[in-house]
Tab-separated table of C-alpha atoms in Angstrom:
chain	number	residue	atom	x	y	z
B	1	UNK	CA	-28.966	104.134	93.584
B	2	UNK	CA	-27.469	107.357	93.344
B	3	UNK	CA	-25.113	108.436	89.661
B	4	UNK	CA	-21.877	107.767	89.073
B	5	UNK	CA	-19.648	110.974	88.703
B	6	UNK	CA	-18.667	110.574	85.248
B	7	UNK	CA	-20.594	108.892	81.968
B	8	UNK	CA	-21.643	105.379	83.176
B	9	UNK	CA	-24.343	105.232	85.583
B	10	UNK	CA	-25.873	102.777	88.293
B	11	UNK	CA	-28.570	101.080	85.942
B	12	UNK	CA	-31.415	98.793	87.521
B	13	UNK	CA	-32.108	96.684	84.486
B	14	UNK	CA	-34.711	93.739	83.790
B	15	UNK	CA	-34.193	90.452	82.919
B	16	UNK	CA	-34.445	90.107	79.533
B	17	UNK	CA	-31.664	93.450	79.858
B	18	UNK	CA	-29.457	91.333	81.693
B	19	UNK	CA	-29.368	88.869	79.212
B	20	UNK	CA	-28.990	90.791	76.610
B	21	UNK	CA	-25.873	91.962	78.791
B	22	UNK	CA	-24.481	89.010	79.177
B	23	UNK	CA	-24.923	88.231	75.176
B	24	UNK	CA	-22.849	91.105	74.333
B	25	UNK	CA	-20.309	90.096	77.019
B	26	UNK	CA	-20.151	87.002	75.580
B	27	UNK	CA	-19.978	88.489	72.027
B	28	UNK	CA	-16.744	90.937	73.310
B	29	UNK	CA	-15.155	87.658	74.761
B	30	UNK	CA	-15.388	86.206	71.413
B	31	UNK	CA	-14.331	89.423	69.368
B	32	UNK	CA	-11.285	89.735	71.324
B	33	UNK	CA	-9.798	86.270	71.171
B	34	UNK	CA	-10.723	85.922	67.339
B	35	UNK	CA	-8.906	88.945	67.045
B	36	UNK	CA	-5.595	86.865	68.376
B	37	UNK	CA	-6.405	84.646	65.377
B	38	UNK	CA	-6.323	87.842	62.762
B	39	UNK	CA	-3.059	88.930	64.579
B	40	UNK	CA	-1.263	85.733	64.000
B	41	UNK	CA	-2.493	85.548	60.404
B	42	UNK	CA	-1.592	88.851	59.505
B	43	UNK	CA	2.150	88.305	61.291
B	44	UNK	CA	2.533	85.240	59.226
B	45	UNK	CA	1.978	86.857	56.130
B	46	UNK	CA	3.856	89.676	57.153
B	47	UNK	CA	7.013	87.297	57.841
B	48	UNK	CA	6.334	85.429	54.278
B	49	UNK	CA	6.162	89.141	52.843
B	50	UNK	CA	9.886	89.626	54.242
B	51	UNK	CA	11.287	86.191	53.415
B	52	UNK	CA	10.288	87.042	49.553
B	53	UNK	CA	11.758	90.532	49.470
B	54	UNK	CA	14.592	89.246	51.370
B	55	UNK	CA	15.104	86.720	48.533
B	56	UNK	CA	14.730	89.558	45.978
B	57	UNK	CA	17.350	91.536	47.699
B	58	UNK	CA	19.273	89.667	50.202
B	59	UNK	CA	22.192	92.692	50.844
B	60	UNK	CA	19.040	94.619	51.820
B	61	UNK	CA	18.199	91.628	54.518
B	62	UNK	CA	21.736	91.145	55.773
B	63	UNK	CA	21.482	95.546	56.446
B	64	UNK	CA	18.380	94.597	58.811
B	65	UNK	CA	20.017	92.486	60.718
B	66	UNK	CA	23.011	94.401	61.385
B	67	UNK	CA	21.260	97.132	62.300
B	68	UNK	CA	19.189	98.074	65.688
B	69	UNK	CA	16.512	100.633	65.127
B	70	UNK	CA	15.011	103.569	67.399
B	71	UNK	CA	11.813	101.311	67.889
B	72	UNK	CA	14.023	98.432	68.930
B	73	UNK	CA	15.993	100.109	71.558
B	74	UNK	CA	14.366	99.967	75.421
B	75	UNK	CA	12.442	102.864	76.041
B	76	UNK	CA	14.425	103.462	79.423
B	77	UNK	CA	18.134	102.444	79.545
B	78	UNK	CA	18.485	98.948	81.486
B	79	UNK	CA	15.107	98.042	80.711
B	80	UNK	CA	14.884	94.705	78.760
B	81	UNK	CA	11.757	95.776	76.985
B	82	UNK	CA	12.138	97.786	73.771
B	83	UNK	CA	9.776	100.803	72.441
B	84	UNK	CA	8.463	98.404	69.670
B	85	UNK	CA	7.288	95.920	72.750
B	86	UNK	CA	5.468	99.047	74.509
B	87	UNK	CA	3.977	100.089	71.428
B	88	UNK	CA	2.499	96.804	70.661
B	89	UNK	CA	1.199	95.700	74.197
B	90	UNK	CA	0.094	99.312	74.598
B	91	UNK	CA	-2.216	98.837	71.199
B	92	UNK	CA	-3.393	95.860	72.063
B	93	UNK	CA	-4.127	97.816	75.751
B	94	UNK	CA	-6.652	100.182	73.708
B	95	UNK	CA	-7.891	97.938	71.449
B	96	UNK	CA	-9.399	95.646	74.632
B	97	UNK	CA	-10.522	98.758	76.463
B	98	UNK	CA	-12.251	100.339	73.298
B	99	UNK	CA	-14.356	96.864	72.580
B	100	UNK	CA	-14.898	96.868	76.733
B	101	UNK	CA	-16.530	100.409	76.252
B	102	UNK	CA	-18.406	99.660	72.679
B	103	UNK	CA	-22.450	99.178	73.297
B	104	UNK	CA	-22.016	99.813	77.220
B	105	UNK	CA	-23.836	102.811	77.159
B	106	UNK	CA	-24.643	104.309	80.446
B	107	UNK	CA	-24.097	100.999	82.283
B	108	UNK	CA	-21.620	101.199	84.890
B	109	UNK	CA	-21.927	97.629	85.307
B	110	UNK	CA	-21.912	96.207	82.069
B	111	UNK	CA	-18.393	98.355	81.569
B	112	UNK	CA	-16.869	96.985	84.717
B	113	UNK	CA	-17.601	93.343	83.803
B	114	UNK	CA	-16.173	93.859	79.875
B	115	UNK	CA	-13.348	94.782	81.628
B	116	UNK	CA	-12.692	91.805	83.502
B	117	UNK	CA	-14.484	89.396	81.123
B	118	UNK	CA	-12.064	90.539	77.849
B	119	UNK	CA	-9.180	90.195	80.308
B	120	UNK	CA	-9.658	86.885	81.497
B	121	UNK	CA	-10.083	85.944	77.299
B	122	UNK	CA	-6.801	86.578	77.198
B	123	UNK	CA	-5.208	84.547	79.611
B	124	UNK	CA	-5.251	81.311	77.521
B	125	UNK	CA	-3.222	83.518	74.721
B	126	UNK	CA	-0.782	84.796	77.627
B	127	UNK	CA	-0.118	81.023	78.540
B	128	UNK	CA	0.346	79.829	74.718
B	129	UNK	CA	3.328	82.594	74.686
B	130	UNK	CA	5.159	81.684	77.871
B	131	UNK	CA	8.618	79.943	77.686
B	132	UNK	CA	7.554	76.518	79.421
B	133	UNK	CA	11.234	75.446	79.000
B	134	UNK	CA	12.461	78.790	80.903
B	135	UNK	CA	14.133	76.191	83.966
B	136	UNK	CA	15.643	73.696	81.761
B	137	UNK	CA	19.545	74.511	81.668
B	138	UNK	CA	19.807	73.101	77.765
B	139	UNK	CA	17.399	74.820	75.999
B	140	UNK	CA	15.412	77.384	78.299
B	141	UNK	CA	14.069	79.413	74.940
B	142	UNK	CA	12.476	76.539	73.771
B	143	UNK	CA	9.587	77.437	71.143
B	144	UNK	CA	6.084	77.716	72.756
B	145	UNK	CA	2.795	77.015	70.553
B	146	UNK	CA	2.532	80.819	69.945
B	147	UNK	CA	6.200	80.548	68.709
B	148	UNK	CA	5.226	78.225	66.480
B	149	UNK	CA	2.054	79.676	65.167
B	150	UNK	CA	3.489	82.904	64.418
B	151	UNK	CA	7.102	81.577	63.097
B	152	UNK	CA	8.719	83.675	65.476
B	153	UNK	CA	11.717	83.006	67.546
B	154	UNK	CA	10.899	82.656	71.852
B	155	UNK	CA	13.653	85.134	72.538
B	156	UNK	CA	11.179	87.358	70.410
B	157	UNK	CA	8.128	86.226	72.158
B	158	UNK	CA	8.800	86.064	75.688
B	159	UNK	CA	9.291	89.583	76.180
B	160	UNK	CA	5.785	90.418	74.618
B	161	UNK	CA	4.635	87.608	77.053
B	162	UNK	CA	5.997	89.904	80.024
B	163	UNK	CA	4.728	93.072	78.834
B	164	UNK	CA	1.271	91.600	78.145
B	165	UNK	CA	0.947	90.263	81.478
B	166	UNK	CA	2.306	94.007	82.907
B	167	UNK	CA	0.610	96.246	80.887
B	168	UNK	CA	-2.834	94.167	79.682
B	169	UNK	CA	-4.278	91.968	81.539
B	170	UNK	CA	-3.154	93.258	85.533
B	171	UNK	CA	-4.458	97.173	84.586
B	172	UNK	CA	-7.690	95.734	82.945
B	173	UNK	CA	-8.413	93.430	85.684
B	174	UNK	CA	-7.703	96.071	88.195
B	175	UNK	CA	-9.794	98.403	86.359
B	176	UNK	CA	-12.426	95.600	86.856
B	177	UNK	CA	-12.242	95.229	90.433
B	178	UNK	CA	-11.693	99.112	91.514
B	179	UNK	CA	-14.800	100.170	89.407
B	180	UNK	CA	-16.804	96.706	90.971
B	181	UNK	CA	-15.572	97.828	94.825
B	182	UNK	CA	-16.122	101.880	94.308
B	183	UNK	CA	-19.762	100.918	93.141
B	184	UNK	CA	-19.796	98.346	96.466
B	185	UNK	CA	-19.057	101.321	98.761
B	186	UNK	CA	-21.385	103.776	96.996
B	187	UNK	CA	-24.237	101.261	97.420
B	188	UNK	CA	-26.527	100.880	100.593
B	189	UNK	CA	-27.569	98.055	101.884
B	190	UNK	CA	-30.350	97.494	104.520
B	191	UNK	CA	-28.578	95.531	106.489
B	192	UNK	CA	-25.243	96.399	106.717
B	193	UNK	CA	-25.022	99.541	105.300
B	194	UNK	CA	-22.969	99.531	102.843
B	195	UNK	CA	-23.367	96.973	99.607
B	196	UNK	CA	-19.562	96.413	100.283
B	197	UNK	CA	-19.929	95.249	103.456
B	198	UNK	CA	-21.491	92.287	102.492
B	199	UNK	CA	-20.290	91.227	99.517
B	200	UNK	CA	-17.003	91.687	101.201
B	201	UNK	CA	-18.195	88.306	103.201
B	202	UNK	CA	-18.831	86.260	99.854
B	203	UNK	CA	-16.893	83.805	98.333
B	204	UNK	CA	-17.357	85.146	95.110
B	205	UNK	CA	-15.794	88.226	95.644
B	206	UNK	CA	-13.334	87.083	97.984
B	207	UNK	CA	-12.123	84.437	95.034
B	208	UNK	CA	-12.259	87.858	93.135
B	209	UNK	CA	-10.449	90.259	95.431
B	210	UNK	CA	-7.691	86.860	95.937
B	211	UNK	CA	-6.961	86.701	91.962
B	212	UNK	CA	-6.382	90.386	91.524
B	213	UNK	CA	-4.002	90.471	94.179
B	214	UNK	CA	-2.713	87.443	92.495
B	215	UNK	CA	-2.086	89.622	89.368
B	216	UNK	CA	-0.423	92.604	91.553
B	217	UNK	CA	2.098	89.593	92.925
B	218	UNK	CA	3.158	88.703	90.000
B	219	UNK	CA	4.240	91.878	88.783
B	220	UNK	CA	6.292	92.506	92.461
B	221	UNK	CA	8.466	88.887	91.372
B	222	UNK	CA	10.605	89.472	88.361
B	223	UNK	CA	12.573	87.205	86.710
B	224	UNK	CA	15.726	86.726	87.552
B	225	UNK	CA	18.834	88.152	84.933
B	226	UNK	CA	22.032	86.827	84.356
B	227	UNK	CA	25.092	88.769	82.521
B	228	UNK	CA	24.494	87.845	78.646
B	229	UNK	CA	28.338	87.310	78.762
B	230	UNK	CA	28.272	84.358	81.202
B	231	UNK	CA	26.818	80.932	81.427
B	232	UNK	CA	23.602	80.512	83.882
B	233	UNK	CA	25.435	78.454	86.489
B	234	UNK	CA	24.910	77.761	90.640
B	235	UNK	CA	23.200	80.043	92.241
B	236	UNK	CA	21.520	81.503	89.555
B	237	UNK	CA	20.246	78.743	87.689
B	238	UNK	CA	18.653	78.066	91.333
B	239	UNK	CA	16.803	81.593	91.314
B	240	UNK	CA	15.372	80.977	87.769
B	241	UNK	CA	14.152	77.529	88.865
B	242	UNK	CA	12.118	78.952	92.090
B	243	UNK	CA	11.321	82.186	90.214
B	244	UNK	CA	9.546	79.803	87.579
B	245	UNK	CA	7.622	77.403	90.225
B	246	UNK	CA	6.866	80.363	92.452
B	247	UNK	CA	5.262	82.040	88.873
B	248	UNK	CA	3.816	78.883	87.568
B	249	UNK	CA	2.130	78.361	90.988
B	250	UNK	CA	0.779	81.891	91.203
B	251	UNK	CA	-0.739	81.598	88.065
B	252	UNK	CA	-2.368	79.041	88.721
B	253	UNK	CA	-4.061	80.292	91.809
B	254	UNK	CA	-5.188	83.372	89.603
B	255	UNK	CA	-7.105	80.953	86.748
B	256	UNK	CA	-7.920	79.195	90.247
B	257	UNK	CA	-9.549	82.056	91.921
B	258	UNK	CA	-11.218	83.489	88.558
B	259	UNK	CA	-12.955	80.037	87.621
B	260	UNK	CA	-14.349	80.009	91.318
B	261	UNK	CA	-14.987	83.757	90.970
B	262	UNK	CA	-17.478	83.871	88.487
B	263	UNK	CA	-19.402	81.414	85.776
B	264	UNK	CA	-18.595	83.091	82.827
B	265	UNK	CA	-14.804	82.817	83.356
B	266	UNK	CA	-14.495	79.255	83.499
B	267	UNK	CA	-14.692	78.712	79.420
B	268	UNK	CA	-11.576	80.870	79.441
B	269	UNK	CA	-9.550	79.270	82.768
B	270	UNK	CA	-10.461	75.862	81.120
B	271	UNK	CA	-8.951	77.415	77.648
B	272	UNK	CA	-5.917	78.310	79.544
B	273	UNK	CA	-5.721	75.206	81.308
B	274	UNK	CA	-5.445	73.429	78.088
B	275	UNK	CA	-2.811	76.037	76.526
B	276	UNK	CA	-0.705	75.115	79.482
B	277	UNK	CA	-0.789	71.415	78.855
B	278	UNK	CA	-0.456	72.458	75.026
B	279	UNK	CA	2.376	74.726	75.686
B	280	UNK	CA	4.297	72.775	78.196
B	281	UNK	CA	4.468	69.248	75.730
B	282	UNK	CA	5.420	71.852	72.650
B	283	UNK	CA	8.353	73.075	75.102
B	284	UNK	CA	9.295	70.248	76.332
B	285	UNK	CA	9.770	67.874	73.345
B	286	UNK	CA	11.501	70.880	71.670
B	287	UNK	CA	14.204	70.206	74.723
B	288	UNK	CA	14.117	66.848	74.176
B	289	UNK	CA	14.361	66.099	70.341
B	290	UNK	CA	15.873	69.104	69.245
B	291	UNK	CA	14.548	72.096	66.484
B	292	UNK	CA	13.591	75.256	66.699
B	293	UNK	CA	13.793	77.497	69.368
């Protein structure tokens, strides 16, 4: 096979290199959803930091909360998003695509897998952050687990939830599948000429081509916004409700897709499917009985 144009190469490896691969695949996968569980530590005694200075000094509190910083404004007027939600998503961004690169080498192949293998990882943290109460009309910011994990308010989570889904997972997954179909086309097969014009006939890849365009979909749907200053009634309430089931079900046909895509993602669409069992009860008993939200 001939070079890639750039650092990574075409490798032919041998077995016991593939498995050693797939270790360190496994290994990333594992670095970059314990490092979810360092996050959420480190946030909670960040917000146990604030509650004790706040106690020391509570004028100094009360001038936070008036007050909306630079980082807290949206980076482009009309946006919902602030700079603070970009910055953190956009970390997060590098921090995924830095472990996909670390120990790759000069495998082309073993980068374009880390890509979509610490992706998929992520999904089950995605789902523990989404606002499963977003279509009830009483209490549609009900707390999800990662709400209650972290201590932190839904209205606070969901729009990290967005982002992550915008600017994390979709370009890292897309990254995965453009780097797996340019080294398709540059491939030769004996048969029909082109590697990419046979995998193009498998079910693996077709289950892979269907969830990325999965991903692409669900950043084209939006959710809907109502005015701040009026109540969610009629017609609107009606567009949340099918933009949530129309979301819900796409999602699903992405974890869907991925688990039939590939062996190695099914640990994590099996992790997500239990977040979303997790995450809907948490929501939904928070509408029910009352508490935080």
């Amino acid at each position: 096979m001939s070079d890639s144009p750039w650092r990574w190469h075409f490798i032919s490896l041998s077995d016991d290199d593939k498995l050693r691969r797939r270790e360190l695949l496994n290994i990333r996968g594992s670095y970059a959803q314990w490092s979810v569980i360092i996050v959420i530590s480190v946030l909670r005694l960040y917000q146990a930091w604030i509650k004790a200075n706040s106690k020391n000094d509570p004028s100094s509190s009360r001038a936070r909360r008036g007050s909306v910083s630079w980082w807290d404004r949206p980076l482009v007027t009309g946006w919902i998003e602030s700079r603070k939600h970009y910055l953190v998503c956009g970390l997060w961004l590098l921090w995924l695509t830095g472990l996909s690169i670390w120990k790759s080498g000069g495998d082309y192949l073993h980068f374009t897998k880390a890509l979509g293998h610490v992706a998929l990882s992520q999904v089950p943290l995605q789902i523990l952050m989404s606002p499963a109460a977003y279509i009830s009309t009483s209490r549609p910011s009900a707390a999800s687990i990662f709400s209650y994990l972290t201590s932190t308010p839904q209205s606070t989570v969901t729009p990290y939830h967005r982002l992550f889904g915008r600017i994390v997972i979709t370009p890292l997954l897309a990254g995965h599948a453009i780097l797996y179909l340019l080294f398709f086309v540059q491939s030769e097969h004996p048969e029909y000429g082109t590697l990419f014009s046979k995998r193009v006939r498998d079910y693996d890849v077709q289950c892979g081509l269907l969830a990325i365009s999965t991903a692409i979909l669900l950043l084209v749907f939006a959710r809907p916004r109502a005015s701040q200053a009026r109540p969610i009634v009629g017609s609107m309430r009606e567009r949340r409700r099918s933009f949530y089931y129309g979301h819900v079900f796409l999602v699903a046909i992405l974890c869907a897709s991925a688990y039939a895509h590939v062996s190695q993602a099914q640990k994590f669409m099996l992790q997500a499917l239990g977040a979303s069992l997790l995450n809907g009860v948490c929501s939904f008993a928070m509408v029910r009985w009352g508490g935080r939200a």
